[in-house]
Structures are given as C-alpha cells and as structure tokens.
mmCIF file of C-alpha atoms in Angstrom:
data_model
loop_
_atom_site.group_PDB
_atom_site.id
_atom_site.type_symbol
_atom_site.label_atom_id
_atom_site.label_comp_id
_atom_site.label_asym_id
_atom_site.label_seq_id
_atom_site.Cartn_x
_atom_site.Cartn_y
_atom_site.Cartn_z
ATOM 1 C CA GLY A 292 -0.073 -0.026 -0.009
ATOM 2 C CA GLN A 293 0.863 3.808 -0.191
ATOM 3 C CA ASN A 294 1.312 5.770 3.221
ATOM 4 C CA ILE A 295 2.434 9.131 3.476
ATOM 5 C CA ASP A 296 2.348 10.885 7.097
ATOM 6 C CA GLN A 297 2.766 14.281 7.826
ATOM 7 C CA PRO A 298 1.576 16.478 10.971
ATOM 8 C CA THR A 299 -1.865 17.721 10.618
ATOM 9 C CA GLU A 300 -0.965 21.292 11.942
ATOM 10 C CA MET A 301 1.876 23.405 13.211
ATOM 11 C CA THR A 302 2.526 26.771 14.647
ATOM 12 C CA ALA A 303 5.323 28.930 14.552
ATOM 13 C CA THR A 304 6.365 32.493 15.326
ATOM 14 C CA GLU A 305 7.181 35.003 12.250
ATOM 15 C CA GLY A 306 11.145 35.248 11.886
ATOM 16 C CA ALA A 307 11.626 31.767 13.032
ATOM 17 C CA ILE A 308 12.621 28.408 11.637
ATOM 18 C CA VAL A 309 10.088 25.341 11.357
ATOM 19 C CA GLN A 310 10.672 21.780 10.285
ATOM 20 C CA ILE A 311 7.628 19.835 8.682
ATOM 21 C CA ASN A 312 8.230 16.315 8.540
ATOM 22 C CA CYS A 313 7.097 13.467 6.220
ATOM 23 C CA THR A 314 7.532 9.719 6.577
ATOM 24 C CA TYR A 315 6.309 7.537 3.424
ATOM 25 C CA GLN A 316 5.983 3.867 2.690
ATOM 26 C CA THR A 317 5.317 3.239 -0.955
ATOM 27 C CA SER A 318 5.495 0.394 -3.373
ATOM 28 C CA GLY A 319 8.052 2.304 -5.342
ATOM 29 C CA PHE A 320 9.985 5.701 -5.160
ATOM 30 C CA ASN A 321 10.965 7.854 -7.930
ATOM 31 C CA GLY A 322 11.209 11.109 -5.971
ATOM 32 C CA LEU A 323 9.457 13.139 -3.533
ATOM 33 C CA PHE A 324 7.823 16.658 -3.863
ATOM 34 C CA TRP A 325 6.751 19.434 -1.345
ATOM 35 C CA TYR A 326 3.976 21.725 -2.468
ATOM 36 C CA GLN A 327 2.692 24.726 -0.812
ATOM 37 C CA GLN A 328 -1.001 25.402 -0.961
ATOM 38 C CA HIS A 329 -2.889 28.590 0.256
ATOM 39 C CA ALA A 330 -6.466 28.252 1.071
ATOM 40 C CA GLY A 331 -8.782 27.760 -2.089
ATOM 41 C CA GLU A 332 -5.821 27.569 -4.299
ATOM 42 C CA ALA A 333 -3.868 25.183 -6.559
ATOM 43 C CA PRO A 334 -0.320 23.518 -4.984
ATOM 44 C CA THR A 335 2.439 25.408 -6.322
ATOM 45 C CA PHE A 336 5.971 23.559 -6.518
ATOM 46 C CA LEU A 337 8.485 24.022 -3.831
ATOM 47 C CA SER A 338 11.049 21.361 -4.012
ATOM 48 C CA TYR A 339 12.029 17.998 -5.404
ATOM 49 C CA ASN A 340 14.249 15.541 -3.832
ATOM 50 C CA VAL A 341 15.239 12.124 -5.469
ATOM 51 C CA LEU A 342 18.804 11.363 -4.186
ATOM 52 C CA ASP A 343 19.467 11.599 -0.173
ATOM 53 C CA GLY A 344 20.751 14.883 1.327
ATOM 54 C CA LEU A 345 19.668 18.469 1.516
ATOM 55 C CA GLU A 346 18.429 20.660 -1.311
ATOM 56 C CA GLU A 347 18.471 24.600 -0.477
ATOM 57 C CA LYS A 348 16.333 26.958 -2.120
ATOM 58 C CA GLY A 349 16.499 30.432 -0.478
ATOM 59 C CA ARG A 350 14.329 30.256 2.410
ATOM 60 C CA PHE A 351 13.036 26.693 1.999
ATOM 61 C CA SER A 352 15.214 23.528 2.202
ATOM 62 C CA SER A 353 14.200 19.849 1.620
ATOM 63 C CA PHE A 354 15.894 16.901 3.011
ATOM 64 C CA LEU A 355 15.453 13.045 2.191
ATOM 65 C CA SER A 356 16.786 10.041 3.405
ATOM 66 C CA ARG A 357 15.523 7.042 1.151
ATOM 67 C CA SER A 358 16.563 4.271 3.631
ATOM 68 C CA LYS A 359 14.578 5.655 6.378
ATOM 69 C CA GLY A 360 11.716 6.596 4.210
ATOM 70 C CA TYR A 361 11.742 10.286 5.545
ATOM 71 C CA SER A 362 11.985 13.956 4.466
ATOM 72 C CA TYR A 363 11.531 17.369 6.203
ATOM 73 C CA LEU A 364 10.774 20.650 4.609
ATOM 74 C CA LEU A 365 12.707 23.438 6.570
ATOM 75 C CA LEU A 366 11.500 27.186 6.416
ATOM 76 C CA LYS A 367 13.622 29.839 7.671
ATOM 77 C CA GLU A 368 13.102 33.524 8.579
ATOM 78 C CA LEU A 369 9.069 32.850 8.566
ATOM 79 C CA GLN A 370 6.909 35.347 7.185
ATOM 80 C CA MET A 371 3.032 35.541 7.631
ATOM 81 C CA LYS A 372 2.647 34.683 3.765
ATOM 82 C CA ASP A 373 4.151 31.577 4.743
ATOM 83 C CA SER A 374 0.849 30.589 6.615
ATOM 84 C CA ALA A 375 -0.656 27.732 4.058
ATOM 85 C CA SER A 376 -0.895 24.023 3.942
ATOM 86 C CA TYR A 377 2.332 22.053 2.911
ATOM 87 C CA LEU A 378 2.120 18.947 1.374
ATOM 88 C CA CYS A 379 4.568 16.106 0.852
ATOM 89 C CA ALA A 380 4.136 13.929 -2.116
ATOM 90 C CA VAL A 381 5.697 10.850 -3.636
ATOM 91 C CA TYR A 382 6.465 9.637 -7.088
ATOM 92 C CA SER A 383 6.162 6.002 -7.032
ATOM 93 C CA GLY A 384 6.187 5.544 -10.833
ATOM 94 C CA ASN A 385 2.802 3.830 -10.520
ATOM 95 C CA THR A 386 0.634 6.935 -10.212
ATOM 96 C CA PRO A 387 1.620 10.311 -10.896
ATOM 97 C CA LEU A 388 1.817 11.655 -7.485
ATOM 98 C CA VAL A 389 0.596 10.241 -4.094
ATOM 99 C CA PHE A 390 0.005 12.954 -1.699
ATOM 100 C CA GLY A 391 -0.126 13.148 2.048
ATOM 101 C CA LYS A 392 -2.990 14.952 4.012
ATOM 102 C CA GLY A 393 -0.755 18.085 4.218
ATOM 103 C CA THR A 394 0.320 20.179 7.279
ATOM 104 C CA ARG A 395 -1.479 23.321 7.866
ATOM 105 C CA LEU A 396 1.219 25.878 8.989
ATOM 106 C CA SER A 397 0.243 29.094 10.936
ATOM 107 C CA VAL A 398 2.773 31.812 11.583
ATOM 108 C CA ILE A 399 1.799 34.117 14.216
ATOM 109 C CA ALA A 400 3.139 37.590 15.020
ATOM 110 C CA ASP B 163 3.777 31.344 -21.037
ATOM 111 C CA ALA B 164 0.236 30.494 -19.820
ATOM 112 C CA GLY B 165 -0.048 28.048 -17.244
ATOM 113 C CA VAL B 166 -2.689 25.143 -16.852
ATOM 114 C CA THR B 167 -6.083 26.451 -17.245
ATOM 115 C CA GLN B 168 -9.206 24.989 -15.963
ATOM 116 C CA SER B 169 -12.925 25.744 -16.437
ATOM 117 C CA PRO B 170 -15.283 26.434 -14.895
ATOM 118 C CA THR B 171 -13.872 27.655 -11.784
ATOM 119 C CA HIS B 172 -16.985 27.146 -9.614
ATOM 120 C CA LEU B 173 -19.969 24.724 -10.200
ATOM 121 C CA ILE B 174 -22.964 24.112 -8.219
ATOM 122 C CA LYS B 175 -24.779 20.764 -9.020
ATOM 123 C CA THR B 176 -27.546 18.412 -7.497
ATOM 124 C CA ARG B 177 -27.282 14.810 -6.739
ATOM 125 C CA GLY B 178 -27.630 12.568 -9.588
ATOM 126 C CA GLN B 179 -26.685 15.142 -12.204
ATOM 127 C CA HIS B 180 -23.609 14.928 -14.195
ATOM 128 C CA VAL B 181 -20.710 17.555 -14.985
ATOM 129 C CA THR B 182 -17.997 18.095 -17.167
ATOM 130 C CA LEU B 183 -14.703 19.649 -16.270
ATOM 131 C CA ARG B 184 -12.125 20.854 -18.733
ATOM 132 C CA CYS B 185 -8.372 21.389 -18.639
ATOM 133 C CA SER B 186 -5.792 22.909 -21.056
ATOM 134 C CA PRO B 187 -2.134 21.997 -20.336
ATOM 135 C CA ILE B 188 0.937 24.117 -20.465
ATOM 136 C CA SER B 189 2.074 24.286 -24.321
ATOM 137 C CA GLY B 190 4.335 21.637 -25.123
ATOM 138 C CA HIS B 191 3.064 19.416 -22.143
ATOM 139 C CA LYS B 192 1.495 16.149 -23.444
ATOM 140 C CA SER B 193 0.601 14.297 -19.969
ATOM 141 C CA VAL B 194 -2.477 15.565 -18.148
ATOM 142 C CA SER B 195 -3.546 14.073 -14.678
ATOM 143 C CA TRP B 196 -6.560 14.792 -12.813
ATOM 144 C CA TYR B 197 -6.933 14.905 -8.674
ATOM 145 C CA GLN B 198 -9.731 15.241 -6.468
ATOM 146 C CA GLN B 199 -9.119 17.214 -3.353
ATOM 147 C CA VAL B 200 -11.678 17.112 -0.422
ATOM 148 C CA LEU B 201 -11.449 19.715 2.059
ATOM 149 C CA GLY B 202 -8.767 19.076 4.529
ATOM 150 C CA GLN B 203 -7.139 16.449 2.780
ATOM 151 C CA GLY B 204 -4.401 16.093 0.223
ATOM 152 C CA PRO B 205 -5.144 15.646 -3.324
ATOM 153 C CA GLN B 206 -5.953 12.045 -4.673
ATOM 154 C CA PHE B 207 -5.100 10.834 -8.162
ATOM 155 C CA ILE B 208 -7.913 10.182 -10.405
ATOM 156 C CA PHE B 209 -6.509 9.733 -13.892
ATOM 157 C CA GLN B 210 -3.526 10.170 -16.019
ATOM 158 C CA TYR B 211 -3.533 10.573 -19.911
ATOM 159 C CA TYR B 212 -0.744 11.115 -22.393
ATOM 160 C CA GLU B 213 -0.901 10.894 -26.122
ATOM 161 C CA LYS B 214 -4.669 10.575 -25.838
ATOM 162 C CA GLU B 215 -4.446 7.257 -23.866
ATOM 163 C CA GLU B 216 -5.288 6.460 -20.389
ATOM 164 C CA ARG B 217 -2.137 5.633 -18.602
ATOM 165 C CA GLY B 218 -3.009 5.359 -15.038
ATOM 166 C CA ARG B 219 -6.219 5.184 -13.219
ATOM 167 C CA GLY B 220 -6.704 5.706 -9.162
ATOM 168 C CA ASN B 221 -9.287 4.131 -6.900
ATOM 169 C CA PHE B 222 -12.423 5.901 -8.114
ATOM 170 C CA PRO B 223 -15.642 4.381 -9.363
ATOM 171 C CA ASP B 224 -16.581 4.103 -12.783
ATOM 172 C CA ARG B 225 -19.032 7.053 -12.563
ATOM 173 C CA PHE B 226 -15.697 8.926 -13.153
ATOM 174 C CA SER B 227 -14.272 8.924 -16.759
ATOM 175 C CA ALA B 228 -11.733 11.183 -18.523
ATOM 176 C CA ARG B 229 -10.528 11.797 -22.121
ATOM 177 C CA GLN B 230 -7.702 13.744 -23.810
ATOM 178 C CA PHE B 231 -8.251 15.540 -27.080
ATOM 179 C CA PRO B 232 -5.603 15.709 -30.125
ATOM 180 C CA ASN B 233 -4.643 19.000 -28.805
ATOM 181 C CA TYR B 234 -3.717 17.465 -25.453
ATOM 182 C CA SER B 235 -6.514 19.269 -23.663
ATOM 183 C CA SER B 236 -8.802 17.020 -21.427
ATOM 184 C CA GLU B 237 -12.049 16.551 -19.810
ATOM 185 C CA LEU B 238 -13.151 14.791 -16.736
ATOM 186 C CA ASN B 239 -16.667 13.698 -16.445
ATOM 187 C CA VAL B 240 -18.590 12.510 -13.351
ATOM 188 C CA ASN B 241 -21.990 11.033 -13.517
ATOM 189 C CA ALA B 242 -24.628 10.231 -11.109
ATOM 190 C CA LEU B 243 -23.187 12.774 -8.578
ATOM 191 C CA LEU B 244 -23.171 12.207 -5.022
ATOM 192 C CA LEU B 245 -22.743 14.588 -2.156
ATOM 193 C CA GLY B 246 -19.294 13.204 -1.598
ATOM 194 C CA ASP B 247 -18.221 14.304 -4.668
ATOM 195 C CA SER B 248 -18.240 17.856 -3.720
ATOM 196 C CA ALA B 249 -14.417 18.726 -3.753
ATOM 197 C CA LEU B 250 -11.695 20.668 -5.561
ATOM 198 C CA TYR B 251 -10.806 19.125 -8.832
ATOM 199 C CA LEU B 252 -7.096 19.813 -9.990
ATOM 200 C CA CYS B 253 -5.545 19.114 -13.229
ATOM 201 C CA ALA B 254 -1.937 18.919 -13.550
ATOM 202 C CA SER B 255 0.202 18.918 -16.711
ATOM 203 C CA SER B 256 3.802 17.839 -17.127
ATOM 204 C CA LEU B 257 6.122 16.847 -19.832
ATOM 205 C CA VAL B 258 6.258 13.250 -20.707
ATOM 206 C CA GLY B 259 9.123 11.292 -18.968
ATOM 207 C CA THR B 260 9.516 13.908 -16.138
ATOM 208 C CA ASN B 261 7.777 13.954 -12.678
ATOM 209 C CA GLU B 262 7.164 17.412 -11.871
ATOM 210 C CA GLN B 263 3.670 18.400 -12.372
ATOM 211 C CA PHE B 264 2.176 21.869 -12.676
ATOM 212 C CA PHE B 265 -1.268 22.460 -11.214
ATOM 213 C CA GLY B 266 -4.089 24.471 -12.564
ATOM 214 C CA PRO B 267 -6.199 26.566 -10.433
ATOM 215 C CA GLY B 268 -8.992 23.926 -10.063
ATOM 216 C CA THR B 269 -12.811 23.777 -10.144
ATOM 217 C CA ARG B 270 -14.446 23.984 -7.350
ATOM 218 C CA LEU B 271 -17.285 21.575 -7.381
ATOM 219 C CA THR B 272 -20.454 21.530 -4.949
ATOM 220 C CA VAL B 273 -23.055 19.004 -4.984
ATOM 221 C CA LEU B 274 -26.331 19.773 -3.214
#
C-alpha cells in the first residue's frame, strides 16, 4: 500500500524556523515533492528530492533519507505569507503523485 | 507563457446530475493528470492521460471518466453525482518522462 504521514497542524512565530516532517511507505520511489497550497488555491511546487541529502532554495530547504523513508521541509525566516498547507508527495512510478494529507502551518506575530 | 487553465472555476450541481470539467495543459506538455481534493485532505489521483490514452487510474468508481483530445486538452466527466463528490478538482500537466506536475487553479464542485 501507499502511506504518507505528516503532522496535521503546526504553529510558528514570524522570523523563526520551522521543520515539517514527512514519512512515507510506498510500493516504489522515484522522487519526493513538497508543494505549498494556500487556502482555496492550487498547489505550487517548492522542491523535489530524488537523492539523499539536503536541497536548499532560498528560505526553503528539503531533506531526504530514502533508507528511512523520511523527508523534511525547513522554512527559515518565517513570514506571515508562509501560512499555508504544505503537501508532501511521492512519485512511485505507478501513479503520478501520492500525496499526504498536508500540514497546515500558521505563522503568528 | 500561460499556465494550466481549468474551467469552470466554480460549479454547483444537484445529486444525480452529471458534470464535465475541462483542462488545458501548458503548451508543450502532453501529459495531463486529474486529482480530487476534499476539504482538509491532500489531492487524490484520479486519472493520467498522455498521447490521448489512459495511462493510469486511481481508486475511483466508474462514474468517473476522462478523455484527452488531439490538442492535449482534457475533460473529466462525473456521472450520477453524490454529495461526497463535492471537492476541488485539480488538473496537472507535465512533460512526458518528467515527474514535476504543474497544477491548474482547480474547479470547485459543490453537489447539493
């Protein structure tokens, strides 16, 4: 089966750092995506990991450990506009993307 | 360049009716996928099409069907609508052989 777990909700303070974890169990693995989704809008691409290690892109970084079935998204210097849902998705090769339920992040002043 | 476009933006239907949702992919993208996103959940895969053929199907009943046209645009059809079909329907396009999906703005379907 396919299973992707991530926390339902997180709260963090403006200017702080937050780490959103994702664990996965899928029948295959060809890469892991992180998407940001503001309420009522479509998901937008943040990062893609296919090899182990850290990928950094500005204030956002994503880490992957394939042996542990684990990834995290790191957001630095949080801004109010970062309040959104963050979706972890695995490309297993059998279906385009298998998504987790998403983590709703609230950034507070 | 235009992104993925979907129509209509919002739709209200009653139980038992049918609905057709439309999607135009990014120019040059030949693969189109459809997802259903129920409030508070992540998107769930419904169909993938490329070169006008169905290449993948998620765990959805036969009431759901789709097709892709020669210009690579796509339609998703849902028959005999149920209340539980109320959701955001997302279309995503990608280049064949790549993994990154580019999502359209979605169609918000409400079934009363």
